[in-house]
Amino acid sequence: VQLQASGGGLVQAGGSLRLSCAPSGIASNRYAVSWFRQAPGKEREFVSAMFWSGGSGGRQIIADSVKGRFTISRDRAKNTVILQMNNLEPADTAVYYCAAQAGIIYSSISNAGAYANWGQGTQVTVSS
């Protein structure tokens, strides 16, 4: 599995950014494509995920810390998972990582240890 992540950058508080993750090589009808973030001195934190199982449409999972501000979706044409981040706060500053795992069970989606496949991180900096 390969993951190509893009997006990120510097934005003022209240602004928006869009992250994209293009997964390839996932050979399973049950998998998740997720976003985690890690701020300096902190543990990696789950942000959001899309989960597919048995050919059904993707299910969106959003962490409570970003609910109402972040959304996740899939661009079928480009085979990418989009994390749209609105009303950004300085506390959102972190390196954001895309992760994917085939065969993952739903209860493990927010657990970074459940993922073997990670994209390169992309820096998101929100100034006050």
mmCIF file with all atom_site columns, C-alpha atoms in Angstrom:
data_model
loop_
_atom_site.group_PDB
_atom_site.id
_atom_site.type_symbol
_atom_site.label_atom_id
_atom_site.label_alt_id
_atom_site.label_comp_id
_atom_site.label_asym_id
_atom_site.label_entity_id
_atom_site.label_seq_id
_atom_site.pdbx_PDB_ins_code
_atom_site.Cartn_x
_atom_site.Cartn_y
_atom_site.Cartn_z
_atom_site.occupancy
_atom_site.B_iso_or_equiv
_atom_site.pdbx_formal_charge
_atom_site.auth_seq_id
_atom_site.auth_comp_id
_atom_site.auth_asym_id
_atom_site.auth_atom_id
_atom_site.pdbx_PDB_model_num
ATOM 1   C CA . VAL A 1 1   ? 0.000   0.000  0.000  1.00 0.00 ? 1   VAL A CA 1
ATOM 2   C CA . GLN A 1 2   ? 1.275   3.425  -0.933 1.00 0.00 ? 2   GLN A CA 1
ATOM 3   C CA . LEU A 1 3   ? -0.090  6.726  0.262  1.00 0.00 ? 3   LEU A CA 1
ATOM 4   C CA . GLN A 1 4   ? 0.461   10.083 -1.369 1.00 0.00 ? 4   GLN A CA 1
ATOM 5   C CA . ALA A 1 5   ? -0.490  12.970 0.891  1.00 0.00 ? 5   ALA A CA 1
ATOM 6   C CA . SER A 1 6   ? -0.673  16.625 -0.080 1.00 0.00 ? 6   SER A CA 1
ATOM 7   C CA . GLY A 1 7   ? -1.956  19.905 1.238  1.00 0.00 ? 7   GLY A CA 1
ATOM 8   C CA . GLY A 1 8   ? -1.206  21.673 4.473  1.00 0.00 ? 8   GLY A CA 1
ATOM 9   C CA . GLY A 1 9   ? 0.551   24.964 5.012  1.00 0.00 ? 9   GLY A CA 1
ATOM 10  C CA . LEU A 1 10  ? 0.270   28.115 7.082  1.00 0.00 ? 10  LEU A CA 1
ATOM 11  C CA . VAL A 1 11  ? -3.064  29.769 7.783  1.00 0.00 ? 11  VAL A CA 1
ATOM 12  C CA . GLN A 1 12  ? -4.466  32.263 10.251 1.00 0.00 ? 12  GLN A CA 1
ATOM 13  C CA . ALA A 1 13  ? -6.918  31.198 12.926 1.00 0.00 ? 13  ALA A CA 1
ATOM 14  C CA . GLY A 1 14  ? -10.384 30.862 11.455 1.00 0.00 ? 14  GLY A CA 1
ATOM 15  C CA . GLY A 1 15  ? -9.042  29.911 8.058  1.00 0.00 ? 15  GLY A CA 1
ATOM 16  C CA . SER A 1 16  ? -9.348  26.690 6.085  1.00 0.00 ? 16  SER A CA 1
ATOM 17  C CA . LEU A 1 17  ? -7.051  24.094 4.616  1.00 0.00 ? 17  LEU A CA 1
ATOM 18  C CA . ARG A 1 18  ? -7.579  20.946 2.603  1.00 0.00 ? 18  ARG A CA 1
ATOM 19  C CA . LEU A 1 19  ? -5.522  17.783 2.850  1.00 0.00 ? 19  LEU A CA 1
ATOM 20  C CA . SER A 1 20  ? -5.598  15.013 0.269  1.00 0.00 ? 20  SER A CA 1
ATOM 21  C CA . CYS A 1 21  ? -4.536  11.400 0.513  1.00 0.00 ? 21  CYS A CA 1
ATOM 22  C CA . ALA A 1 22  ? -4.296  9.133  -2.516 1.00 0.00 ? 22  ALA A CA 1
ATOM 23  C CA . PRO A 1 23  ? -4.069  5.476  -1.503 1.00 0.00 ? 23  PRO A CA 1
ATOM 24  C CA . SER A 1 24  ? -3.036  2.728  -3.882 1.00 0.00 ? 24  SER A CA 1
ATOM 25  C CA . GLY A 1 25  ? -2.571  -0.993 -3.594 1.00 0.00 ? 25  GLY A CA 1
ATOM 26  C CA . ILE A 1 26  ? -5.318  -1.698 -1.059 1.00 0.00 ? 26  ILE A CA 1
ATOM 27  C CA . ALA A 1 27  ? -6.567  -5.208 -1.848 1.00 0.00 ? 27  ALA A CA 1
ATOM 28  C CA . SER A 1 28  ? -9.466  -5.652 0.521  1.00 0.00 ? 28  SER A CA 1
ATOM 29  C CA . ASN A 1 29  ? -13.159 -4.792 0.659  1.00 0.00 ? 29  ASN A CA 1
ATOM 30  C CA . ARG A 1 30  ? -12.731 -3.778 4.299  1.00 0.00 ? 30  ARG A CA 1
ATOM 31  C CA . TYR A 1 31  ? -10.292 -0.964 4.917  1.00 0.00 ? 31  TYR A CA 1
ATOM 32  C CA . ALA A 1 32  ? -9.879  2.477  6.356  1.00 0.00 ? 32  ALA A CA 1
ATOM 33  C CA . VAL A 1 33  ? -8.099  5.579  5.133  1.00 0.00 ? 33  VAL A CA 1
ATOM 34  C CA . SER A 1 34  ? -7.476  7.890  8.050  1.00 0.00 ? 34  SER A CA 1
ATOM 35  C CA . TRP A 1 35  ? -5.855  11.077 9.189  1.00 0.00 ? 35  TRP A CA 1
ATOM 36  C CA . PHE A 1 36  ? -3.828  11.432 12.364 1.00 0.00 ? 36  PHE A CA 1
ATOM 37  C CA . ARG A 1 37  ? -1.893  14.396 13.667 1.00 0.00 ? 37  ARG A CA 1
ATOM 38  C CA . GLN A 1 38  ? 1.034   14.862 15.977 1.00 0.00 ? 38  GLN A CA 1
ATOM 39  C CA . ALA A 1 39  ? 1.986   18.093 17.676 1.00 0.00 ? 39  ALA A CA 1
ATOM 40  C CA . PRO A 1 40  ? 5.473   18.584 19.187 1.00 0.00 ? 40  PRO A CA 1
ATOM 41  C CA . GLY A 1 41  ? 5.816   16.693 22.456 1.00 0.00 ? 41  GLY A CA 1
ATOM 42  C CA . LYS A 1 42  ? 2.439   15.005 22.079 1.00 0.00 ? 42  LYS A CA 1
ATOM 43  C CA . GLU A 1 43  ? 1.250   11.582 21.036 1.00 0.00 ? 43  GLU A CA 1
ATOM 44  C CA . ARG A 1 44  ? -0.177  10.911 17.611 1.00 0.00 ? 44  ARG A CA 1
ATOM 45  C CA . GLU A 1 45  ? -3.883  11.735 17.687 1.00 0.00 ? 45  GLU A CA 1
ATOM 46  C CA . PHE A 1 46  ? -6.717  10.389 15.560 1.00 0.00 ? 46  PHE A CA 1
ATOM 47  C CA . VAL A 1 47  ? -8.495  13.047 13.520 1.00 0.00 ? 47  VAL A CA 1
ATOM 48  C CA . SER A 1 48  ? -10.773 11.412 10.996 1.00 0.00 ? 48  SER A CA 1
ATOM 49  C CA . ALA A 1 49  ? -11.322 8.326  8.851  1.00 0.00 ? 49  ALA A CA 1
ATOM 50  C CA . MET A 1 50  ? -13.296 6.822  6.055  1.00 0.00 ? 50  MET A CA 1
ATOM 51  C CA . PHE A 1 51  ? -14.148 3.169  6.473  1.00 0.00 ? 51  PHE A CA 1
ATOM 52  C CA . TRP A 1 52  ? -15.330 0.760  3.834  1.00 0.00 ? 52  TRP A CA 1
ATOM 53  C CA . SER A 1 53  ? -16.686 -2.714 4.509  1.00 0.00 ? 53  SER A CA 1
ATOM 54  C CA . GLY A 1 54  ? -18.185 -5.277 2.180  1.00 0.00 ? 54  GLY A CA 1
ATOM 55  C CA . GLY A 1 55  ? -18.538 -2.936 -0.756 1.00 0.00 ? 55  GLY A CA 1
ATOM 56  C CA . SER A 1 56  ? -20.780 -0.474 1.082  1.00 0.00 ? 56  SER A CA 1
ATOM 57  C CA . GLY A 1 57  ? -20.362 3.258  0.783  1.00 0.00 ? 57  GLY A CA 1
ATOM 58  C CA . GLY A 1 58  ? -17.684 4.816  2.928  1.00 0.00 ? 58  GLY A CA 1
ATOM 59  C CA . ARG A 1 59  ? -18.525 5.608  6.539  1.00 0.00 ? 59  ARG A CA 1
ATOM 60  C CA . GLN A 1 60  ? -17.163 8.862  7.913  1.00 0.00 ? 60  GLN A CA 1
ATOM 61  C CA . ILE A 1 61  ? -15.663 9.013  11.387 1.00 0.00 ? 61  ILE A CA 1
ATOM 62  C CA . ILE A 1 62  ? -14.686 12.339 12.968 1.00 0.00 ? 62  ILE A CA 1
ATOM 63  C CA . ALA A 1 63  ? -12.892 12.827 16.276 1.00 0.00 ? 63  ALA A CA 1
ATOM 64  C CA . ASP A 1 64  ? -14.802 14.835 18.875 1.00 0.00 ? 64  ASP A CA 1
ATOM 65  C CA . SER A 1 65  ? -11.960 17.368 19.039 1.00 0.00 ? 65  SER A CA 1
ATOM 66  C CA . VAL A 1 66  ? -12.602 18.474 15.458 1.00 0.00 ? 66  VAL A CA 1
ATOM 67  C CA . LYS A 1 67  ? -16.253 17.630 14.966 1.00 0.00 ? 67  LYS A CA 1
ATOM 68  C CA . GLY A 1 68  ? -18.186 20.483 13.444 1.00 0.00 ? 68  GLY A CA 1
ATOM 69  C CA . ARG A 1 69  ? -15.047 21.968 11.890 1.00 0.00 ? 69  ARG A CA 1
ATOM 70  C CA . PHE A 1 70  ? -13.455 19.136 9.906  1.00 0.00 ? 70  PHE A CA 1
ATOM 71  C CA . THR A 1 71  ? -15.107 16.910 7.318  1.00 0.00 ? 71  THR A CA 1
ATOM 72  C CA . ILE A 1 72  ? -13.836 13.907 5.410  1.00 0.00 ? 72  ILE A CA 1
ATOM 73  C CA . SER A 1 73  ? -14.932 12.753 1.998  1.00 0.00 ? 73  SER A CA 1
ATOM 74  C CA . ARG A 1 74  ? -13.841 10.771 -1.016 1.00 0.00 ? 74  ARG A CA 1
ATOM 75  C CA . ASP A 1 75  ? -13.189 12.056 -4.498 1.00 0.00 ? 75  ASP A CA 1
ATOM 76  C CA . ARG A 1 76  ? -13.984 8.968  -6.549 1.00 0.00 ? 76  ARG A CA 1
ATOM 77  C CA . ALA A 1 77  ? -12.680 10.399 -9.796 1.00 0.00 ? 77  ALA A CA 1
ATOM 78  C CA . LYS A 1 78  ? -9.263  11.066 -8.295 1.00 0.00 ? 78  LYS A CA 1
ATOM 79  C CA . ASN A 1 79  ? -9.365  8.170  -5.810 1.00 0.00 ? 79  ASN A CA 1
ATOM 80  C CA . THR A 1 80  ? -8.408  10.469 -2.995 1.00 0.00 ? 80  THR A CA 1
ATOM 81  C CA . VAL A 1 81  ? -9.648  11.004 0.532  1.00 0.00 ? 81  VAL A CA 1
ATOM 82  C CA . ILE A 1 82  ? -10.086 14.672 1.359  1.00 0.00 ? 82  ILE A CA 1
ATOM 83  C CA . LEU A 1 83  ? -9.841  16.190 4.830  1.00 0.00 ? 83  LEU A CA 1
ATOM 84  C CA . GLN A 1 84  ? -11.446 19.622 4.733  1.00 0.00 ? 84  GLN A CA 1
ATOM 85  C CA . MET A 1 85  ? -10.437 21.677 7.759  1.00 0.00 ? 85  MET A CA 1
ATOM 86  C CA . ASN A 1 86  ? -12.460 24.794 8.505  1.00 0.00 ? 86  ASN A CA 1
ATOM 87  C CA . ASN A 1 87  ? -12.373 27.336 11.320 1.00 0.00 ? 87  ASN A CA 1
ATOM 88  C CA . LEU A 1 88  ? -8.856  26.261 12.187 1.00 0.00 ? 88  LEU A CA 1
ATOM 89  C CA . GLU A 1 89  ? -7.456  26.999 15.625 1.00 0.00 ? 89  GLU A CA 1
ATOM 90  C CA . PRO A 1 90  ? -3.847  27.299 16.825 1.00 0.00 ? 90  PRO A CA 1
ATOM 91  C CA . ALA A 1 91  ? -4.407  24.015 18.701 1.00 0.00 ? 91  ALA A CA 1
ATOM 92  C CA . ASP A 1 92  ? -4.765  22.320 15.306 1.00 0.00 ? 92  ASP A CA 1
ATOM 93  C CA . THR A 1 93  ? -1.109  23.003 14.549 1.00 0.00 ? 93  THR A CA 1
ATOM 94  C CA . ALA A 1 94  ? 0.605   19.663 13.970 1.00 0.00 ? 94  ALA A CA 1
ATOM 95  C CA . VAL A 1 95  ? 2.085   17.350 11.405 1.00 0.00 ? 95  VAL A CA 1
ATOM 96  C CA . TYR A 1 96  ? -0.802  15.535 9.766  1.00 0.00 ? 96  TYR A CA 1
ATOM 97  C CA . TYR A 1 97  ? -0.362  11.953 8.566  1.00 0.00 ? 97  TYR A CA 1
ATOM 98  C CA . CYS A 1 98  ? -2.458  9.868  6.220  1.00 0.00 ? 98  CYS A CA 1
ATOM 99  C CA . ALA A 1 99  ? -2.735  6.183  7.119  1.00 0.00 ? 99  ALA A CA 1
ATOM 100 C CA . ALA A 1 100 ? -4.451  3.182  5.581  1.00 0.00 ? 100 ALA A CA 1
ATOM 101 C CA . GLN A 1 101 ? -5.063  -0.358 6.669  1.00 0.00 ? 101 GLN A CA 1
ATOM 102 C CA . ALA A 1 102 ? -6.730  -3.256 4.910  1.00 0.00 ? 102 ALA A CA 1
ATOM 103 C CA . GLY A 1 103 ? -8.764  -5.634 7.039  1.00 0.00 ? 103 GLY A CA 1
ATOM 104 C CA . ILE A 1 104 ? -8.996  -3.226 9.953  1.00 0.00 ? 104 ILE A CA 1
ATOM 105 C CA . ILE A 1 105 ? -11.859 -3.714 12.394 1.00 0.00 ? 105 ILE A CA 1
ATOM 106 C CA . TYR A 1 106 ? -14.102 -0.775 13.134 1.00 0.00 ? 106 TYR A CA 1
ATOM 107 C CA . SER A 1 107 ? -13.225 -0.550 16.810 1.00 0.00 ? 107 SER A CA 1
ATOM 108 C CA . SER A 1 108 ? -9.526  -0.070 15.957 1.00 0.00 ? 108 SER A CA 1
ATOM 109 C CA . ILE A 1 109 ? -9.900  2.753  13.471 1.00 0.00 ? 109 ILE A CA 1
ATOM 110 C CA . SER A 1 110 ? -8.842  5.482  15.898 1.00 0.00 ? 110 SER A CA 1
ATOM 111 C CA . ASN A 1 111 ? -5.815  3.489  17.104 1.00 0.00 ? 111 ASN A CA 1
ATOM 112 C CA . ALA A 1 112 ? -2.596  4.532  15.371 1.00 0.00 ? 112 ALA A CA 1
ATOM 113 C CA . GLY A 1 113 ? -1.061  1.169  16.255 1.00 0.00 ? 113 GLY A CA 1
ATOM 114 C CA . ALA A 1 114 ? -3.583  -0.585 14.016 1.00 0.00 ? 114 ALA A CA 1
ATOM 115 C CA . TYR A 1 115 ? -2.079  0.932  10.868 1.00 0.00 ? 115 TYR A CA 1
ATOM 116 C CA . ALA A 1 116 ? 0.943   -0.450 9.043  1.00 0.00 ? 116 ALA A CA 1
ATOM 117 C CA . ASN A 1 117 ? 0.808   2.000  6.145  1.00 0.00 ? 117 ASN A CA 1
ATOM 118 C CA . TRP A 1 118 ? 1.610   5.680  6.559  1.00 0.00 ? 118 TRP A CA 1
ATOM 119 C CA . GLY A 1 119 ? 2.123   8.534  4.159  1.00 0.00 ? 119 GLY A CA 1
ATOM 120 C CA . GLN A 1 120 ? 4.630   11.298 4.599  1.00 0.00 ? 120 GLN A CA 1
ATOM 121 C CA . GLY A 1 121 ? 3.527   13.926 7.081  1.00 0.00 ? 121 GLY A CA 1
ATOM 122 C CA . THR A 1 122 ? 2.388   17.354 6.059  1.00 0.00 ? 122 THR A CA 1
ATOM 123 C CA . GLN A 1 123 ? 2.745   20.380 8.314  1.00 0.00 ? 123 GLN A CA 1
ATOM 124 C CA . VAL A 1 124 ? -0.299  22.418 9.259  1.00 0.00 ? 124 VAL A CA 1
ATOM 125 C CA . THR A 1 125 ? 0.435   25.635 11.121 1.00 0.00 ? 125 THR A CA 1
ATOM 126 C CA . VAL A 1 126 ? -2.326  27.886 12.412 1.00 0.00 ? 126 VAL A CA 1
ATOM 127 C CA . SER A 1 127 ? -1.290  31.306 13.625 1.00 0.00 ? 127 SER A CA 1
ATOM 128 C CA . SER A 1 128 ? -3.277  33.279 16.166 1.00 0.00 ? 128 SER A CA 1
#
